[in-house]
Amino acid sequence: MLKENVLHSLKALLPGGQVFVDRATLISYEVDAGLDKGLPEAVVFPRTTEEVMRVVRWANEHGIPLIARGAGTGLSGGAVAERGGIIVEFVHMNAISDFEPRGRSAVVQPALINLRLDERARLADLYFPPDPSSQRASTMGGNVAENSGGPHCFKYGVTTNYIVGLEIVLADGRRMQLNGRAQDYPEYDLCGLVTGSEGTLALITAITTRLLRNPPGVKTLLAIFRTVEEAGVAVSAVIAAGLVPATMEMMDTRIVQIVEPFAHAGLPLDAGAVLIIEFDGYPESLAGQLAEVQEILLAHGGYNLRIAQDEDERTRIWLARKSAAGAIAREVPAQYTVDITVPRSRLAAVLKEVNAICDRYALRVGHVFHAGDGNLHPLIMIPDPDDPDLIARVHAAGHDMVECCVAQGGSLTGEHGVGIEKRQHMLMMHNAAELLAMWDIKQVFDPANRLNPGKVFPAPQREEDFGKPYAGYQPIETLITTLPAVTEDGYTPRNAQEAAQQLRALSLQHQPVTITGGVPVTSVSSVPHVSSMTLAPAATDTLHLLSTSRLQGIITYAPDDLYVTVGAGTPLAAIQAFLAEQNKQLPLVSPWSATTIGGLVAANINAPLRMRYGAIRDNVLCATVALADGRVIRTGRPIVKNVAGYDMTKIFIGSYGTLGLFCDLSLKVLPMPRARRTLVWPISDLASGLRCGQMLLPLALNASAILLTHSYTSEHVPASPYHLFYTAEGIPEDVHAELRQVRELLRLSGALNTVEPLETDSITGTQVWSELVGASAAGDAAQGSALVVRIGVPVKNLAAYCEAQAEVLGQVTYSVDFANGFVHAVTYVNASIEAQMWLQRLREPALAQHGYAIVVAQPEALRNQLDLWGYQPSSLSLMHRLQQRWDPQHIMNPDYTLFKEGHSTYM
């Protein structure tokens, strides 16, 4: 317990009524919704970020642990004060601080209930997709800390896909902003790293989210199956057909018999399994999609198919699904929910094994789970929570289920988190090098281990427990002498282990290395960094080349699980060609034909179609990375839902090869859209183009580009100073419905009622963007190569920025990406002074709008003459410390270190 003088100093930090130490309060906070317990020494209730900072500084001074808590709905012990300390209860910080419909974003405090945000969004015809079963009670801060999922993750993704910025308080009491309302800030994605970190890295005090258009139509279908295994096969068949339902949820007979008397949803009590499939989109498309999926389900044993006839029936179906855990409380006093994820193709086999495990331990189990993404939730009934033998069997069964899942290529937790419950299981899924890499991250953020100690990592928590030397290390003398000879292309490792050994040897000799994709640097001196692998700085005698040219090829193609694993040196064009033969695609585009997949991901180059399919960070499932200190780490698993430890994949995306070398990557694979159409308007002036683009953004549901161009010429479009492109893709009925709405809106507004748009399938907005930026690489005989700048500002500020910079932009070719807040400007200038002045005129107002302006391509004549970034993130100190842990000699792509000394600071 806290000493009296320490307690007195704590109470003095906050106003009266915000610090509690009485036993009744402490007991009420010793558990969350799981089985683990831990009595805190005090509970504090801050109301502002400043009060949180005061509490954290006080705890740092006194060496006392802090545990953040929202609604206490977690199931893994993540908010339990197992080692004592102070619970920081955020219940009073529950406001929507800012809601921006035009920019499709919101800023919320951590204790805002998830459902409140979605309700507010729907009033503006917007939608916040992550919807965990605890949506009516769980908080946004908790959702971010656990990277929560929910039924609609199959189509829409998990919480991390909708978090674009975080305000955090570090363990030393400093406030820090990670990312923000602009896209792709030139900084390490620490926002993605903190999301899902279970409160072990920082306390979250504000959350910036992105929102989507609310689908105007939705239909819910029930299908009955004789067995859960049979239903699992049907789910795989639906996915194989290229259909993308909003959700596919399943309940077995035991759960149905429990929830039906509670929800009165009309579920048949004799069903072996009930499958809930929901489609959303335009009403015109729903009937066709339902007819197609019904045919598939009937062919795979489904029967008694039923479509909800109204919103009331649909609500009752979802009440049944989301009330499973609560309804079980009517049957038994306690239950234990296991959270595991497997590849969808292994669903039926793992379900069978889970049932066998429960039979072996004489346990009653029911199944309710997210069938679309392979996230299983076996619910084990506990009739007597005080029976130690029963509880021991429950935990033993949980252990065996996790072991089975990991052996099948899955994750020990899909959305509930590791917490206390599964920390020892981390050893099943992660090797010593991977655990140590996570511990490095923990040390960067919280070196004294004050924040939520005892969670995530196998206990006890000391560096030596994670194993040194790392698996795969060779003795230093052997390592250096066994390096292969250097070819004219530099070092060319054949696999991740060899790459790590080569990097380790170079690090020991303090030799900087430039990563390439096999294209000699001298031949791409004017090409943007992404064209070779990550970056292409000028070749010097002090830089060694490390080429990924031998890390190529399709390693695994899993059509049933919708992913592909490829070598990092594989050209993006080769991957797309392979997938096109299967009528599949990666939703990624590069303007440069020589781009490797590793280079694209390392540079984080996102095309306009991110508005339809998500950014690169949303489509990379995991990677194998070689670190400069000789470690090889796998950053996750090729499954949609995985929260087993820190999301290390995010930190390497956009790091420009300064933290590690991508050796292979696993990426989501999507069906080719069945239809893709573009409307093109010739526009006479900038103001009209900006006004129309902003007007159309709220309609975007299937849009993959809303793009305004200046000085763009093509045989596919009529000549005009400006062009506005609106591309939609997906189900044909959805595409036609959306383009019809677009035409009608512009007609009714009178904005372009004298101009008839061209409708075509021969060009898309993303292709136009790619031509505009990619043409800069080759230039022409008269102009040479181009300087290309990407300006990123919050979407709501984009039009104002373009209008204010009309004079500067009017002299060059450029595109305006309305959905993503980007301007890509292309100029042919080789004089250093002139280029610096032009860049500065674009950069300063972007920084003033909470954005940035970075160089993505430059002529050889300007190399080393320009400040590529012109931006200094508030997280600079953390970035530097992380690189120091993984690349202590700073050998990795040193010319493109984001925090290189001498960078300008405007923030």
JSON list of C-alpha atoms in Angstrom, two decimals, residues 656-788:
[
{"chain": "A", "resi": 656, "resn": "TYR", "atom": "CA", "xyz": [12.57, 3.89, -46.02]},
{"chain": "A", "resi": 657, "resn": "GLY", "atom": "CA", "xyz": [14.73, 0.96, -45.06]},
{"chain": "A", "resi": 658, "resn": "THR", "atom": "CA", "xyz": [16.24, 2.77, -42.08]},
{"chain": "A", "resi": 659, "resn": "LEU", "atom": "CA", "xyz": [15.09, 0.21, -39.50]},
{"chain": "A", "resi": 660, "resn": "GLY", "atom": "CA", "xyz": [15.51, -3.08, -41.32]},
{"chain": "A", "resi": 661, "resn": "LEU", "atom": "CA", "xyz": [15.45, -4.92, -44.63]},
{"chain": "A", "resi": 662, "resn": "PHE", "atom": "CA", "xyz": [12.22, -6.42, -45.92]},
{"chain": "A", "resi": 663, "resn": "CYS", "atom": "CA", "xyz": [12.98, -9.97, -47.04]},
{"chain": "A", "resi": 664, "resn": "ASP", "atom": "CA", "xyz": [9.46, -11.15, -47.75]},
{"chain": "A", "resi": 665, "resn": "LEU", "atom": "CA", "xyz": [5.97, -9.75, -47.31]},
{"chain": "A", "resi": 666, "resn": "SER", "atom": "CA", "xyz": [2.50, -11.26, -46.96]},
{"chain": "A", "resi": 667, "resn": "LEU", "atom": "CA", "xyz": [-0.28, -9.14, -48.40]},
{"chain": "A", "resi": 668, "resn": "LYS", "atom": "CA", "xyz": [-4.04, -9.26, -48.69]},
{"chain": "A", "resi": 669, "resn": "VAL", "atom": "CA", "xyz": [-5.35, -10.46, -52.03]},
{"chain": "A", "resi": 670, "resn": "LEU", "atom": "CA", "xyz": [-8.69, -9.15, -53.30]},
{"chain": "A", "resi": 671, "resn": "PRO", "atom": "CA", "xyz": [-10.98, -10.22, -56.13]},
{"chain": "A", "resi": 672, "resn": "MET", "atom": "CA", "xyz": [-10.79, -8.10, -59.25]},
{"chain": "A", "resi": 673, "resn": "PRO", "atom": "CA", "xyz": [-13.69, -5.65, -59.29]},
{"chain": "A", "resi": 674, "resn": "ARG", "atom": "CA", "xyz": [-16.50, -6.87, -61.53]},
{"chain": "A", "resi": 675, "resn": "ALA", "atom": "CA", "xyz": [-16.97, -3.36, -62.89]},
{"chain": "A", "resi": 676, "resn": "ARG", "atom": "CA", "xyz": [-14.82, -0.24, -63.07]},
{"chain": "A", "resi": 677, "resn": "ARG", "atom": "CA", "xyz": [-16.02, 3.02, -64.66]},
{"chain": "A", "resi": 678, "resn": "THR", "atom": "CA", "xyz": [-14.76, 6.59, -64.68]},
{"chain": "A", "resi": 679, "resn": "LEU", "atom": "CA", "xyz": [-16.52, 9.88, -65.25]},
{"chain": "A", "resi": 680, "resn": "VAL", "atom": "CA", "xyz": [-14.32, 12.67, -66.66]},
{"chain": "A", "resi": 681, "resn": "TRP", "atom": "CA", "xyz": [-15.22, 16.35, -66.77]},
{"chain": "A", "resi": 682, "resn": "PRO", "atom": "CA", "xyz": [-13.15, 19.01, -68.54]},
{"chain": "A", "resi": 683, "resn": "ILE", "atom": "CA", "xyz": [-12.87, 21.96, -66.13]},
{"chain": "A", "resi": 684, "resn": "SER", "atom": "CA", "xyz": [-11.98, 25.49, -67.09]},
{"chain": "A", "resi": 685, "resn": "ASP", "atom": "CA", "xyz": [-10.74, 26.84, -63.74]},
{"chain": "A", "resi": 686, "resn": "LEU", "atom": "CA", "xyz": [-9.33, 25.68, -60.43]},
{"chain": "A", "resi": 687, "resn": "ALA", "atom": "CA", "xyz": [-12.14, 27.04, -58.24]},
{"chain": "A", "resi": 688, "resn": "SER", "atom": "CA", "xyz": [-14.79, 25.04, -60.12]},
{"chain": "A", "resi": 689, "resn": "GLY", "atom": "CA", "xyz": [-12.73, 21.88, -59.96]},
{"chain": "A", "resi": 690, "resn": "LEU", "atom": "CA", "xyz": [-12.14, 22.20, -56.20]},
{"chain": "A", "resi": 691, "resn": "ARG", "atom": "CA", "xyz": [-15.79, 22.96, -55.53]},
{"chain": "A", "resi": 692, "resn": "CYS", "atom": "CA", "xyz": [-16.99, 19.95, -57.51]},
{"chain": "A", "resi": 693, "resn": "GLY", "atom": "CA", "xyz": [-14.44, 17.58, -55.98]},
{"chain": "A", "resi": 694, "resn": "GLN", "atom": "CA", "xyz": [-15.45, 18.57, -52.47]},
{"chain": "A", "resi": 695, "resn": "MET", "atom": "CA", "xyz": [-19.11, 18.25, -53.40]},
{"chain": "A", "resi": 696, "resn": "LEU", "atom": "CA", "xyz": [-18.62, 14.68, -54.63]},
{"chain": "A", "resi": 697, "resn": "LEU", "atom": "CA", "xyz": [-16.60, 13.35, -51.70]},
{"chain": "A", "resi": 698, "resn": "PRO", "atom": "CA", "xyz": [-19.65, 12.63, -49.46]},
{"chain": "A", "resi": 699, "resn": "LEU", "atom": "CA", "xyz": [-21.01, 10.29, -52.17]},
{"chain": "A", "resi": 700, "resn": "ALA", "atom": "CA", "xyz": [-17.91, 8.09, -52.22]},
{"chain": "A", "resi": 701, "resn": "LEU", "atom": "CA", "xyz": [-18.80, 4.53, -51.28]},
{"chain": "A", "resi": 702, "resn": "ASN", "atom": "CA", "xyz": [-17.29, 2.54, -54.14]},
{"chain": "A", "resi": 703, "resn": "ALA", "atom": "CA", "xyz": [-15.08, 5.35, -55.42]},
{"chain": "A", "resi": 704, "resn": "SER", "atom": "CA", "xyz": [-11.42, 4.51, -55.98]},
{"chain": "A", "resi": 705, "resn": "ALA", "atom": "CA", "xyz": [-10.40, 8.01, -57.07]},
{"chain": "A", "resi": 706, "resn": "ILE", "atom": "CA", "xyz": [-11.68, 11.58, -56.99]},
{"chain": "A", "resi": 707, "resn": "LEU", "atom": "CA", "xyz": [-8.89, 13.41, -58.74]},
{"chain": "A", "resi": 708, "resn": "LEU", "atom": "CA", "xyz": [-8.44, 16.89, -60.17]},
{"chain": "A", "resi": 709, "resn": "THR", "atom": "CA", "xyz": [-5.53, 17.40, -62.57]},
{"chain": "A", "resi": 710, "resn": "HIS", "atom": "CA", "xyz": [-3.87, 20.47, -64.06]},
{"chain": "A", "resi": 711, "resn": "SER", "atom": "CA", "xyz": [-2.03, 20.35, -67.39]},
{"chain": "A", "resi": 712, "resn": "TYR", "atom": "CA", "xyz": [-2.80, 16.67, -67.95]},
{"chain": "A", "resi": 713, "resn": "THR", "atom": "CA", "xyz": [-3.03, 15.52, -71.56]},
{"chain": "A", "resi": 714, "resn": "SER", "atom": "CA", "xyz": [-4.11, 12.15, -72.89]},
{"chain": "A", "resi": 715, "resn": "GLU", "atom": "CA", "xyz": [-5.76, 10.66, -75.95]},
{"chain": "A", "resi": 716, "resn": "HIS", "atom": "CA", "xyz": [-8.50, 9.39, -73.64]},
{"chain": "A", "resi": 717, "resn": "VAL", "atom": "CA", "xyz": [-9.75, 12.82, -72.51]},
{"chain": "A", "resi": 718, "resn": "PRO", "atom": "CA", "xyz": [-10.65, 16.10, -74.25]},
{"chain": "A", "resi": 719, "resn": "ALA", "atom": "CA", "xyz": [-8.17, 18.95, -74.02]},
{"chain": "A", "resi": 720, "resn": "SER", "atom": "CA", "xyz": [-8.77, 21.24, -71.05]},
{"chain": "A", "resi": 721, "resn": "PRO", "atom": "CA", "xyz": [-6.73, 23.17, -68.44]},
{"chain": "A", "resi": 722, "resn": "TYR", "atom": "CA", "xyz": [-8.18, 20.96, -65.70]},
{"chain": "A", "resi": 723, "resn": "HIS", "atom": "CA", "xyz": [-9.88, 17.56, -65.58]},
{"chain": "A", "resi": 724, "resn": "LEU", "atom": "CA", "xyz": [-11.98, 16.01, -62.82]},
{"chain": "A", "resi": 725, "resn": "PHE", "atom": "CA", "xyz": [-11.95, 12.20, -62.60]},
{"chain": "A", "resi": 726, "resn": "TYR", "atom": "CA", "xyz": [-14.37, 10.11, -60.55]},
{"chain": "A", "resi": 727, "resn": "THR", "atom": "CA", "xyz": [-13.71, 6.36, -60.66]},
{"chain": "A", "resi": 728, "resn": "ALA", "atom": "CA", "xyz": [-15.96, 3.77, -59.00]},
{"chain": "A", "resi": 729, "resn": "GLU", "atom": "CA", "xyz": [-15.36, 0.02, -58.91]},
{"chain": "A", "resi": 730, "resn": "GLY", "atom": "CA", "xyz": [-16.99, -3.06, -57.46]},
{"chain": "A", "resi": 731, "resn": "ILE", "atom": "CA", "xyz": [-20.32, -4.80, -58.12]},
{"chain": "A", "resi": 732, "resn": "PRO", "atom": "CA", "xyz": [-21.75, -3.48, -61.43]},
{"chain": "A", "resi": 733, "resn": "GLU", "atom": "CA", "xyz": [-25.03, -2.36, -59.84]},
{"chain": "A", "resi": 734, "resn": "ASP", "atom": "CA", "xyz": [-23.13, -0.45, -57.13]},
{"chain": "A", "resi": 735, "resn": "VAL", "atom": "CA", "xyz": [-20.89, 1.25, -59.69]},
{"chain": "A", "resi": 736, "resn": "HIS", "atom": "CA", "xyz": [-23.81, 2.33, -61.88]},
{"chain": "A", "resi": 737, "resn": "ALA", "atom": "CA", "xyz": [-25.82, 3.55, -58.88]},
{"chain": "A", "resi": 738, "resn": "GLU", "atom": "CA", "xyz": [-22.93, 5.64, -57.58]},
{"chain": "A", "resi": 739, "resn": "LEU", "atom": "CA", "xyz": [-22.09, 7.24, -60.90]},
{"chain": "A", "resi": 740, "resn": "ARG", "atom": "CA", "xyz": [-25.77, 8.03, -61.39]},
{"chain": "A", "resi": 741, "resn": "GLN", "atom": "CA", "xyz": [-25.78, 9.83, -58.03]},
{"chain": "A", "resi": 742, "resn": "VAL", "atom": "CA", "xyz": [-22.63, 11.72, -59.00]},
{"chain": "A", "resi": 743, "resn": "ARG", "atom": "CA", "xyz": [-24.17, 12.93, -62.25]},
{"chain": "A", "resi": 744, "resn": "GLU", "atom": "CA", "xyz": [-27.40, 13.92, -60.52]},
{"chain": "A", "resi": 745, "resn": "LEU", "atom": "CA", "xyz": [-25.67, 15.86, -57.74]},
{"chain": "A", "resi": 746, "resn": "LEU", "atom": "CA", "xyz": [-23.64, 17.94, -60.16]},
{"chain": "A", "resi": 747, "resn": "ARG", "atom": "CA", "xyz": [-26.70, 18.52, -62.34]},
{"chain": "A", "resi": 748, "resn": "LEU", "atom": "CA", "xyz": [-28.85, 19.70, -59.44]},
{"chain": "A", "resi": 749, "resn": "SER", "atom": "CA", "xyz": [-26.08, 21.89, -58.05]},
{"chain": "A", "resi": 750, "resn": "GLY", "atom": "CA", "xyz": [-25.64, 23.61, -61.39]},
{"chain": "A", "resi": 751, "resn": "ALA", "atom": "CA", "xyz": [-21.89, 23.32, -60.95]},
{"chain": "A", "resi": 752, "resn": "LEU", "atom": "CA", "xyz": [-21.21, 21.61, -64.27]},
{"chain": "A", "resi": 753, "resn": "ASN", "atom": "CA", "xyz": [-24.64, 21.47, -65.86]},
{"chain": "A", "resi": 754, "resn": "THR", "atom": "CA", "xyz": [-23.31, 22.78, -69.17]},
{"chain": "A", "resi": 755, "resn": "VAL", "atom": "CA", "xyz": [-20.64, 20.08, -69.41]},
{"chain": "A", "resi": 756, "resn": "GLU", "atom": "CA", "xyz": [-21.49, 16.48, -70.25]},
{"chain": "A", "resi": 757, "resn": "PRO", "atom": "CA", "xyz": [-18.97, 14.08, -68.64]},
{"chain": "A", "resi": 758, "resn": "LEU", "atom": "CA", "xyz": [-17.18, 11.38, -70.55]},
{"chain": "A", "resi": 759, "resn": "GLU", "atom": "CA", "xyz": [-17.91, 7.92, -69.11]},
{"chain": "A", "resi": 760, "resn": "THR", "atom": "CA", "xyz": [-15.23, 5.36, -69.86]},
{"chain": "A", "resi": 761, "resn": "ASP", "atom": "CA", "xyz": [-13.66, 2.11, -68.73]},
{"chain": "A", "resi": 762, "resn": "SER", "atom": "CA", "xyz": [-10.40, 2.80, -70.58]},
{"chain": "A", "resi": 763, "resn": "ILE", "atom": "CA", "xyz": [-8.86, 4.99, -67.87]},
{"chain": "A", "resi": 764, "resn": "THR", "atom": "CA", "xyz": [-9.10, 5.45, -64.10]},
{"chain": "A", "resi": 765, "resn": "GLY", "atom": "CA", "xyz": [-8.21, 8.23, -61.72]},
{"chain": "A", "resi": 766, "resn": "THR", "atom": "CA", "xyz": [-5.44, 6.09, -60.27]},
{"chain": "A", "resi": 767, "resn": "GLN", "atom": "CA", "xyz": [-3.97, 5.45, -63.72]},
{"chain": "A", "resi": 768, "resn": "VAL", "atom": "CA", "xyz": [-3.99, 9.19, -64.41]},
{"chain": "A", "resi": 769, "resn": "TRP", "atom": "CA", "xyz": [-2.18, 9.85, -61.13]},
{"chain": "A", "resi": 770, "resn": "SER", "atom": "CA", "xyz": [0.33, 7.13, -61.98]},
{"chain": "A", "resi": 771, "resn": "GLU", "atom": "CA", "xyz": [1.01, 8.60, -65.44]},
{"chain": "A", "resi": 772, "resn": "LEU", "atom": "CA", "xyz": [1.40, 12.09, -64.04]},
{"chain": "A", "resi": 773, "resn": "VAL", "atom": "CA", "xyz": [3.88, 11.12, -61.30]},
{"chain": "A", "resi": 774, "resn": "GLY", "atom": "CA", "xyz": [5.59, 8.29, -63.18]},
{"chain": "A", "resi": 775, "resn": "ALA", "atom": "CA", "xyz": [6.26, 10.29, -66.32]},
{"chain": "A", "resi": 776, "resn": "SER", "atom": "CA", "xyz": [8.56, 12.44, -64.20]},
{"chain": "A", "resi": 777, "resn": "ALA", "atom": "CA", "xyz": [11.15, 9.69, -64.05]},
{"chain": "A", "resi": 778, "resn": "ALA", "atom": "CA", "xyz": [12.06, 9.71, -67.70]},
{"chain": "A", "resi": 779, "resn": "GLY", "atom": "CA", "xyz": [11.33, 13.33, -68.53]},
{"chain": "A", "resi": 780, "resn": "ASP", "atom": "CA", "xyz": [12.18, 14.24, -72.12]},
{"chain": "A", "resi": 781, "resn": "ALA", "atom": "CA", "xyz": [15.16, 15.43, -74.08]},
{"chain": "A", "resi": 782, "resn": "ALA", "atom": "CA", "xyz": [14.29, 19.09, -73.62]},
{"chain": "A", "resi": 783, "resn": "GLN", "atom": "CA", "xyz": [13.29, 19.11, -69.99]},
{"chain": "A", "resi": 784, "resn": "GLY", "atom": "CA", "xyz": [15.20, 16.27, -68.37]},
{"chain": "A", "resi": 785, "resn": "SER", "atom": "CA", "xyz": [13.92, 14.57, -65.22]},
{"chain": "A", "resi": 786, "resn": "ALA", "atom": "CA", "xyz": [11.43, 16.15, -62.87]},
{"chain": "A", "resi": 787, "resn": "LEU", "atom": "CA", "xyz": [11.21, 17.24, -59.27]},
{"chain": "A", "resi": 788, "resn": "VAL", "atom": "CA", "xyz": [8.10, 15.68, -57.72]}
]
